[in-house]
Short mmCIF file of N, CA and C in Angstrom, two decimals:
data_model
loop_
_atom_site.label_atom_id
_atom_site.label_comp_id
_atom_site.label_asym_id
_atom_site.label_seq_id
_atom_site.Cartn_x
_atom_site.Cartn_y
_atom_site.Cartn_z
N UNK A 1 0.86 -1.17 0.00
CA UNK A 1 0.00 0.00 0.00
C UNK A 1 0.90 1.23 0.00
N UNK A 2 0.60 2.14 -0.89
CA UNK A 2 1.39 3.37 -0.96
C UNK A 2 0.91 4.37 0.09
N UNK A 3 1.73 5.39 0.30
CA UNK A 3 1.33 6.46 1.22
C UNK A 3 0.00 7.06 0.79
N UNK A 4 -0.13 7.32 -0.49
CA UNK A 4 -1.35 7.96 -1.02
C UNK A 4 -2.56 7.05 -0.85
N UNK A 5 -2.40 5.75 -1.06
CA UNK A 5 -3.50 4.82 -0.87
C UNK A 5 -3.93 4.78 0.60
N UNK A 6 -2.95 4.80 1.49
CA UNK A 6 -3.27 4.81 2.92
C UNK A 6 -4.02 6.08 3.31
N UNK A 7 -3.55 7.21 2.81
CA UNK A 7 -4.21 8.49 3.10
C UNK A 7 -5.65 8.47 2.57
N UNK A 8 -5.86 7.96 1.39
CA UNK A 8 -7.21 7.90 0.81
C UNK A 8 -8.09 6.95 1.62
N UNK A 9 -7.54 5.84 2.09
CA UNK A 9 -8.31 4.90 2.91
C UNK A 9 -8.75 5.59 4.21
N UNK A 10 -7.85 6.32 4.84
CA UNK A 10 -8.18 7.04 6.08
C UNK A 10 -9.21 8.13 5.81
N UNK A 11 -9.08 8.83 4.71
CA UNK A 11 -10.03 9.88 4.36
C UNK A 11 -11.42 9.29 4.13
N UNK A 12 -11.49 8.15 3.46
CA UNK A 12 -12.78 7.50 3.22
C UNK A 12 -13.42 7.06 4.53
N UNK A 13 -12.61 6.51 5.43
CA UNK A 13 -13.12 6.10 6.73
C UNK A 13 -13.68 7.31 7.49
N UNK A 14 -12.97 8.42 7.45
CA UNK A 14 -13.44 9.65 8.12
C UNK A 14 -14.73 10.15 7.50
N UNK A 15 -14.85 10.08 6.17
CA UNK A 15 -16.10 10.50 5.50
C UNK A 15 -17.27 9.64 5.95
N UNK A 16 -17.05 8.31 6.02
CA UNK A 16 -18.12 7.40 6.43
C UNK A 16 -18.54 7.66 7.89
N UNK A 17 -17.58 7.89 8.76
CA UNK A 17 -17.90 8.18 10.15
C UNK A 17 -18.66 9.50 10.27
N UNK A 18 -18.26 10.50 9.50
CA UNK A 18 -18.95 11.79 9.53
C UNK A 18 -20.39 11.64 9.03
N UNK A 19 -20.59 10.85 7.99
CA UNK A 19 -21.93 10.62 7.47
C UNK A 19 -22.80 9.92 8.51
N UNK A 20 -22.24 8.95 9.23
CA UNK A 20 -22.99 8.27 10.29
C UNK A 20 -23.37 9.23 11.40
N UNK A 21 -22.45 10.10 11.78
CA UNK A 21 -22.74 11.09 12.81
C UNK A 21 -23.87 12.01 12.36
N UNK A 22 -23.79 12.49 11.13
CA UNK A 22 -24.84 13.37 10.61
C UNK A 22 -26.19 12.67 10.55
N UNK A 23 -26.17 11.39 10.21
CA UNK A 23 -27.40 10.64 10.03
C UNK A 23 -28.05 10.24 11.36
N UNK A 24 -27.24 9.90 12.38
CA UNK A 24 -27.78 9.29 13.59
C UNK A 24 -27.60 10.08 14.87
N UNK A 25 -26.69 11.01 14.93
CA UNK A 25 -26.33 11.59 16.22
C UNK A 25 -26.70 13.05 16.40
N UNK A 26 -26.83 13.80 15.35
CA UNK A 26 -27.12 15.22 15.50
C UNK A 26 -28.59 15.44 15.79
N UNK A 27 -28.86 16.45 16.60
CA UNK A 27 -30.22 16.81 16.95
C UNK A 27 -30.43 18.29 16.66
N UNK A 28 -31.66 18.69 16.37
CA UNK A 28 -31.94 20.12 16.16
C UNK A 28 -31.54 20.92 17.40
N UNK A 29 -31.01 22.11 17.17
CA UNK A 29 -30.52 22.95 18.26
C UNK A 29 -31.61 23.22 19.29
N UNK A 30 -32.82 23.43 18.85
CA UNK A 30 -33.93 23.70 19.78
C UNK A 30 -34.17 22.49 20.70
N UNK A 31 -34.02 21.29 20.16
CA UNK A 31 -34.20 20.08 20.97
C UNK A 31 -33.10 19.98 22.02
N UNK A 32 -31.88 20.32 21.64
CA UNK A 32 -30.76 20.30 22.59
C UNK A 32 -31.03 21.30 23.72
N UNK A 33 -31.46 22.50 23.36
CA UNK A 33 -31.73 23.52 24.37
C UNK A 33 -32.85 23.08 25.31
N UNK A 34 -33.89 22.47 24.77
CA UNK A 34 -35.05 22.07 25.57
C UNK A 34 -34.73 20.90 26.51
N UNK A 35 -33.73 20.09 26.16
CA UNK A 35 -33.45 18.91 26.97
C UNK A 35 -32.30 19.11 27.95
N UNK A 36 -31.87 20.35 28.16
CA UNK A 36 -30.77 20.61 29.09
C UNK A 36 -31.11 20.14 30.50
N UNK A 37 -30.15 19.45 31.11
CA UNK A 37 -30.24 19.02 32.51
C UNK A 37 -28.94 19.47 33.18
N UNK A 38 -29.04 20.20 34.28
CA UNK A 38 -27.83 20.75 34.90
C UNK A 38 -27.01 19.71 35.67
N UNK A 39 -26.48 18.75 34.94
CA UNK A 39 -25.67 17.72 35.57
C UNK A 39 -24.20 18.12 35.63
N UNK A 40 -23.65 18.53 34.49
CA UNK A 40 -22.22 18.86 34.43
C UNK A 40 -21.95 20.36 34.38
N UNK A 41 -22.97 21.16 34.25
CA UNK A 41 -22.83 22.62 34.26
C UNK A 41 -24.13 23.23 34.72
N UNK A 42 -24.04 24.44 35.25
CA UNK A 42 -25.26 25.09 35.70
C UNK A 42 -25.92 25.84 34.55
N UNK A 43 -27.12 26.34 34.79
CA UNK A 43 -27.91 27.01 33.75
C UNK A 43 -27.18 28.25 33.21
N UNK A 44 -26.52 29.02 34.08
CA UNK A 44 -25.80 30.22 33.61
C UNK A 44 -24.69 29.86 32.64
N UNK A 45 -23.93 28.83 32.95
CA UNK A 45 -22.85 28.40 32.07
C UNK A 45 -23.41 27.89 30.74
N UNK A 46 -24.50 27.14 30.80
CA UNK A 46 -25.15 26.64 29.60
C UNK A 46 -25.61 27.80 28.72
N UNK A 47 -26.23 28.80 29.33
CA UNK A 47 -26.69 29.96 28.57
C UNK A 47 -25.53 30.73 27.96
N UNK A 48 -24.41 30.83 28.67
CA UNK A 48 -23.23 31.51 28.14
C UNK A 48 -22.71 30.77 26.90
N UNK A 49 -22.65 29.45 26.99
CA UNK A 49 -22.18 28.65 25.85
C UNK A 49 -23.17 28.76 24.68
N UNK A 50 -24.45 28.76 24.98
CA UNK A 50 -25.45 28.92 23.92
C UNK A 50 -25.25 30.23 23.16
N UNK A 51 -25.02 31.30 23.91
CA UNK A 51 -24.80 32.60 23.24
C UNK A 51 -23.59 32.54 22.32
N UNK A 52 -22.53 31.89 22.74
CA UNK A 52 -21.34 31.74 21.90
C UNK A 52 -21.65 30.93 20.65
N UNK A 53 -22.39 29.85 20.81
CA UNK A 53 -22.73 28.99 19.67
C UNK A 53 -23.66 29.70 18.68
N UNK A 54 -24.57 30.48 19.20
CA UNK A 54 -25.54 31.15 18.32
C UNK A 54 -24.89 32.24 17.50
N UNK A 55 -23.75 32.76 17.94
CA UNK A 55 -23.02 33.78 17.17
C UNK A 55 -22.37 33.20 15.94
N UNK A 56 -22.02 31.93 16.00
CA UNK A 56 -21.29 31.29 14.89
C UNK A 56 -22.13 31.14 13.67
#
């Protein structure tokens, strides 16, 4: 296997994993906001992060 073949194989694997993530794991932003539970961060920190994300 050449360097280029190995790189292409890795790139294809990354594309397939990204497609799986897009197909099965992503949720609408409104759903994420509505399902917040203050387990690992408090509401203020969550709201601060939301404001940062919404700017992007």
